[in-house]
mmCIF file with all atom_site columns, C-alpha atoms in Angstrom:
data_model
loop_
_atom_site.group_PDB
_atom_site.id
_atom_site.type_symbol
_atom_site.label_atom_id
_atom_site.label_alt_id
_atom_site.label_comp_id
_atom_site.label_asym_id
_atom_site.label_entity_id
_atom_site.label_seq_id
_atom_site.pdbx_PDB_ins_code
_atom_site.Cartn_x
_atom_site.Cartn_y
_atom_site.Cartn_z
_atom_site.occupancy
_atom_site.B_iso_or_equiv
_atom_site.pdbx_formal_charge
_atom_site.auth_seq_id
_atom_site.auth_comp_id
_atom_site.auth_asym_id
_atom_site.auth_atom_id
_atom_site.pdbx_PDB_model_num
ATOM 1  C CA . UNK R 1 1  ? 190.044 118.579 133.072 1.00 45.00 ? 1  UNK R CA 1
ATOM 2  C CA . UNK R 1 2  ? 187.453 116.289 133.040 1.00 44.00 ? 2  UNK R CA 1
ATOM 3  C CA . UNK R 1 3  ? 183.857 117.034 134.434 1.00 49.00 ? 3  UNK R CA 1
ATOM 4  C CA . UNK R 1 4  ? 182.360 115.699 137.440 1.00 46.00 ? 4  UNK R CA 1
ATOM 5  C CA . UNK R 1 5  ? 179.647 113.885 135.092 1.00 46.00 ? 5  UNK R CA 1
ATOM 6  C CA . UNK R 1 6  ? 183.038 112.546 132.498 1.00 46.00 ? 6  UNK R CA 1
ATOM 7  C CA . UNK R 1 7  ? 184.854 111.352 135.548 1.00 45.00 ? 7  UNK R CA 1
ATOM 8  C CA . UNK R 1 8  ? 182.147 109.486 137.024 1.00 47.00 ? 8  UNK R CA 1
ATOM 9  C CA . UNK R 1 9  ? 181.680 107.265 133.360 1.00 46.00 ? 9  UNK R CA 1
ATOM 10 C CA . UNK R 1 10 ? 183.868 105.331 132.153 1.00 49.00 ? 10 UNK R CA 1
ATOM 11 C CA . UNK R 1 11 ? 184.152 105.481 128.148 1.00 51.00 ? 11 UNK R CA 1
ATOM 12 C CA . UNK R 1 12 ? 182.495 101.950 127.364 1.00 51.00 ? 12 UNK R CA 1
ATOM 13 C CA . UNK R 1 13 ? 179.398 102.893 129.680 1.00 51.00 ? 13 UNK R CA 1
ATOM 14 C CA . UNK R 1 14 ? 178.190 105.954 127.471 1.00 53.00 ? 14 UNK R CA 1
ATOM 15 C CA . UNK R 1 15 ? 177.303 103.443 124.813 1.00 66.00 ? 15 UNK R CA 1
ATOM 16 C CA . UNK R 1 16 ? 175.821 100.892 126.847 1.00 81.00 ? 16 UNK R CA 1
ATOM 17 C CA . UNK R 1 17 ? 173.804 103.645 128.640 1.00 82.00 ? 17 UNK R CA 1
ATOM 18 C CA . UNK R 1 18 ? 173.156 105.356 125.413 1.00 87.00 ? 18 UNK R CA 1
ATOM 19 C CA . UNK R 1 19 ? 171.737 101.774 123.666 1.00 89.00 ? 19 UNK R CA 1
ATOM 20 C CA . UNK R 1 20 ? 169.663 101.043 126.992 1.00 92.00 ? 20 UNK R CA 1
ATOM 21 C CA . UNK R 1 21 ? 168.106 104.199 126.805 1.00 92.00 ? 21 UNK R CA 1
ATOM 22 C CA . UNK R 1 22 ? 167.383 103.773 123.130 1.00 93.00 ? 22 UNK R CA 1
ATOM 23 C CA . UNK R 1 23 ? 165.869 100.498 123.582 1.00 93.00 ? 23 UNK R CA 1
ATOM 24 C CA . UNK R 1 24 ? 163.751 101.785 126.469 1.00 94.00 ? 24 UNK R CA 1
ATOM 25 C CA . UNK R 1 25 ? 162.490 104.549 124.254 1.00 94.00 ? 25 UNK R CA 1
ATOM 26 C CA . UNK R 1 26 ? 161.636 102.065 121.823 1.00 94.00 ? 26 UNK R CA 1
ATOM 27 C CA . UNK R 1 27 ? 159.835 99.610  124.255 1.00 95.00 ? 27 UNK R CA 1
ATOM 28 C CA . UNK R 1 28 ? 157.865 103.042 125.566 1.00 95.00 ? 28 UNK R CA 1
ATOM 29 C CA . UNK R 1 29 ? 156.442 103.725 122.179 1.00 95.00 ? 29 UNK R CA 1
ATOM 30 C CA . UNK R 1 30 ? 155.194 100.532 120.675 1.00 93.00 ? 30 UNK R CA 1
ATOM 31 C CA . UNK R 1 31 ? 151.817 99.902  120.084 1.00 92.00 ? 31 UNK R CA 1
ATOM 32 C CA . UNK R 1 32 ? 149.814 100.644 122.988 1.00 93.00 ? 32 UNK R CA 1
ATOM 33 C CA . UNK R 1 33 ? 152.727 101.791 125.031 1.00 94.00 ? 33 UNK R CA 1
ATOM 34 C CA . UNK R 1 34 ? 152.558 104.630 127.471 1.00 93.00 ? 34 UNK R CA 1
ATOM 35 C CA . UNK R 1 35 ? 154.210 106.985 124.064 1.00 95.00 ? 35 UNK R CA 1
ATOM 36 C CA . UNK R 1 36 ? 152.359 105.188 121.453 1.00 95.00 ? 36 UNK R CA 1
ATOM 37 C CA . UNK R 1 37 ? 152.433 107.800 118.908 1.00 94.00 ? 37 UNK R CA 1
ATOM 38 C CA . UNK R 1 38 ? 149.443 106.595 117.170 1.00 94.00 ? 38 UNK R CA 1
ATOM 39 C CA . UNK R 1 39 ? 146.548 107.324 118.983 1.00 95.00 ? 39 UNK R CA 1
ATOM 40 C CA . UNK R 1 40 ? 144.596 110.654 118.466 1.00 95.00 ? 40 UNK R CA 1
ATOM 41 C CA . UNK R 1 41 ? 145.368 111.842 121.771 1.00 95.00 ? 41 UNK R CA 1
ATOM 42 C CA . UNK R 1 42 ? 148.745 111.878 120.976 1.00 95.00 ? 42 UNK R CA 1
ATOM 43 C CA . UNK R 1 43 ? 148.506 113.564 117.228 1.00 96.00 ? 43 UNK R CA 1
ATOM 44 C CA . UNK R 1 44 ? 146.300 115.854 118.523 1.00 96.00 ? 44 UNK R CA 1
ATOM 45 C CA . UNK R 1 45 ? 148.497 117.203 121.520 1.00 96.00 ? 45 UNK R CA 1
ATOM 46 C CA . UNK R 1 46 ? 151.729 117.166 118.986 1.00 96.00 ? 46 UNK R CA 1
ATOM 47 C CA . UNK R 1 47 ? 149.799 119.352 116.339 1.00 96.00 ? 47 UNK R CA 1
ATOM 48 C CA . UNK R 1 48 ? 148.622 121.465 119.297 1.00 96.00 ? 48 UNK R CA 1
ATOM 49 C CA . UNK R 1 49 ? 152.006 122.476 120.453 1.00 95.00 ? 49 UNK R CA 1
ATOM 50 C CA . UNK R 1 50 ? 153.350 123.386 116.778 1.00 95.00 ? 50 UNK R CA 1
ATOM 51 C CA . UNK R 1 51 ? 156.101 125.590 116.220 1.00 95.00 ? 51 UNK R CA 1
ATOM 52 C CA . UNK R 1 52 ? 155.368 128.545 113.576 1.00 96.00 ? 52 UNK R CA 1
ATOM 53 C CA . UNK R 1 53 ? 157.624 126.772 110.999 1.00 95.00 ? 53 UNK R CA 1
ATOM 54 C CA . UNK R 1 54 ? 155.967 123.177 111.439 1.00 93.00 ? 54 UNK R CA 1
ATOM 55 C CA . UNK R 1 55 ? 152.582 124.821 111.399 1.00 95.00 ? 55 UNK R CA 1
ATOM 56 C CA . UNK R 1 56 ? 153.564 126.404 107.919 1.00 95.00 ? 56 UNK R CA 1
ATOM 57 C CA . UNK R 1 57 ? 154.963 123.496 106.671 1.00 93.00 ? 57 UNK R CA 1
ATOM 58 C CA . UNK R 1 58 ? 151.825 121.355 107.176 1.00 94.00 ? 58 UNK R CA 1
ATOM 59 C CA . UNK R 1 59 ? 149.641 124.083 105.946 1.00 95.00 ? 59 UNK R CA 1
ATOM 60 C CA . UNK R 1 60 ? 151.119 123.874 102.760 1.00 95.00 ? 60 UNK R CA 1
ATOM 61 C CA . UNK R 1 61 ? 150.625 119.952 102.636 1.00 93.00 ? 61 UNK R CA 1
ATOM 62 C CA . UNK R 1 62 ? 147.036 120.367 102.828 1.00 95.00 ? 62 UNK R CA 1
ATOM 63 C CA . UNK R 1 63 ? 146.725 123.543 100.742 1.00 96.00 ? 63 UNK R CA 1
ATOM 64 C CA . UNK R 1 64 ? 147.837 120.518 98.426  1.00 94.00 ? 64 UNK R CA 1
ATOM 65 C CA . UNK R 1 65 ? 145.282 118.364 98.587  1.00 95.00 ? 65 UNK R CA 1
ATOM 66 C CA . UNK R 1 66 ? 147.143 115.169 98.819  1.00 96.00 ? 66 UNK R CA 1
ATOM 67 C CA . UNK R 1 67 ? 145.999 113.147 101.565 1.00 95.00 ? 67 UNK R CA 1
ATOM 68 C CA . UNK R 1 68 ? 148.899 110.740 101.953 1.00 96.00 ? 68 UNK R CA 1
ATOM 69 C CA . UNK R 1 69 ? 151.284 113.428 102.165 1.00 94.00 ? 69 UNK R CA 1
ATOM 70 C CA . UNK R 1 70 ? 149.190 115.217 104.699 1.00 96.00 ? 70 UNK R CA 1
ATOM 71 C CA . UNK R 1 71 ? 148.734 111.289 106.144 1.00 95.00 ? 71 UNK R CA 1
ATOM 72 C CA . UNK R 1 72 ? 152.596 110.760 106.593 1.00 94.00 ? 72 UNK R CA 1
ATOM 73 C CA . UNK R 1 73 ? 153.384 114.682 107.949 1.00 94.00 ? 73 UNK R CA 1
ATOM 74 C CA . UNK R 1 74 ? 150.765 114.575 110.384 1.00 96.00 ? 74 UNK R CA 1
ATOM 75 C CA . UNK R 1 75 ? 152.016 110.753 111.726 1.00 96.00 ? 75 UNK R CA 1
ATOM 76 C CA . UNK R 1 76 ? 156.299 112.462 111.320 1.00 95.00 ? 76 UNK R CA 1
ATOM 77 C CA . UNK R 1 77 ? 154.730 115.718 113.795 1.00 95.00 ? 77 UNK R CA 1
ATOM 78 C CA . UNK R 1 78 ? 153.597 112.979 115.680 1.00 96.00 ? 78 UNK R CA 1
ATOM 79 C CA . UNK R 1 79 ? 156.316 110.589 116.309 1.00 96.00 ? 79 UNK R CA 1
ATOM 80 C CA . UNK R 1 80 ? 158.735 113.184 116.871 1.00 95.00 ? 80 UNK R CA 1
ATOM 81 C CA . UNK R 1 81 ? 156.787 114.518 119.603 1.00 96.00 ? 81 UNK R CA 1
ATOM 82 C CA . UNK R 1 82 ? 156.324 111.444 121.477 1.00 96.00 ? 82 UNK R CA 1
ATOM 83 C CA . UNK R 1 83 ? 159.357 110.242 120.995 1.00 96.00 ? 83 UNK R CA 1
ATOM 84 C CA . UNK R 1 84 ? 160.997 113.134 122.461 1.00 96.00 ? 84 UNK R CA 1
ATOM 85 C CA . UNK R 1 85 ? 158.823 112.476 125.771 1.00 95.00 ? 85 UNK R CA 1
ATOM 86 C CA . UNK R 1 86 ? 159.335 108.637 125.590 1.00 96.00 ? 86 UNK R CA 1
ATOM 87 C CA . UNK R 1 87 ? 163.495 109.785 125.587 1.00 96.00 ? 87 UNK R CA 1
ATOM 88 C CA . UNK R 1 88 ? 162.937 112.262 128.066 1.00 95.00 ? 88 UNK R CA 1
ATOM 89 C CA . UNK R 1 89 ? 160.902 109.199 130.582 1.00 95.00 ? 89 UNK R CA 1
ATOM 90 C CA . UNK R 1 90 ? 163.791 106.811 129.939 1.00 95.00 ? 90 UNK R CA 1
ATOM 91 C CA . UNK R 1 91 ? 166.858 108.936 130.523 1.00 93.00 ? 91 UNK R CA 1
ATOM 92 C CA . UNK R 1 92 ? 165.491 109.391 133.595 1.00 93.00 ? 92 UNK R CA 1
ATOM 93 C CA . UNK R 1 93 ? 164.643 106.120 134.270 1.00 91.00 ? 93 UNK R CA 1
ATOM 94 C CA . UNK R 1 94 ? 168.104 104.926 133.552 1.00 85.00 ? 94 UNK R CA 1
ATOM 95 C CA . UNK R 1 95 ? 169.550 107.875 135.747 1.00 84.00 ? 95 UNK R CA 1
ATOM 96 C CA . UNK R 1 96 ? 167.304 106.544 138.913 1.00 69.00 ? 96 UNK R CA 1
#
């Protein structure tokens, strides 16, 4: 039995929903964008809202020493974080 969401899409419009809402994301996090994952305000709220795990993991990056490591984590915490709001902001833009 098919649910009220699988009945209401057909088969072919899960992949041209699912590339519109990738594309959105994309468009939502370039440079400058409303997610732009490289601006301070951005690293600093991702790095504020680590998990135990990440915050362990990153510790031991810079108990390393090496900056470009640290560099590239620190930009990874980042982009994951924003991306998962930029998603979030298109779904729902492409639900409306």
């Amino acid at each position: 039995m098919l649910s009220k969401h699988d009945a209401y899409y057909e088969p072919q419009d899960y992949d041209t929903r699912s590339d519109e809402i990738e594309h959105r994301t994309y468009e939502l996090m370039k440079v400058g964008a409303k997610y732009d994952y490289r601006t301070a305000s951005a690293i600093a709220e991702a790095l504020s809202e680590l998990d135990i795990a990440s915050a362990d993991s990153l510790q031991a990056m810079i108990d390393t020493g090496n900056y470009e490591i640290i560099g590239r984590k620190i930009m990874m915490i980042a982009f994951d974080y924003m991306e998962g709001f930029a998603k979030d902001h298109a779904e729902h833009e492409t639900n409306a």
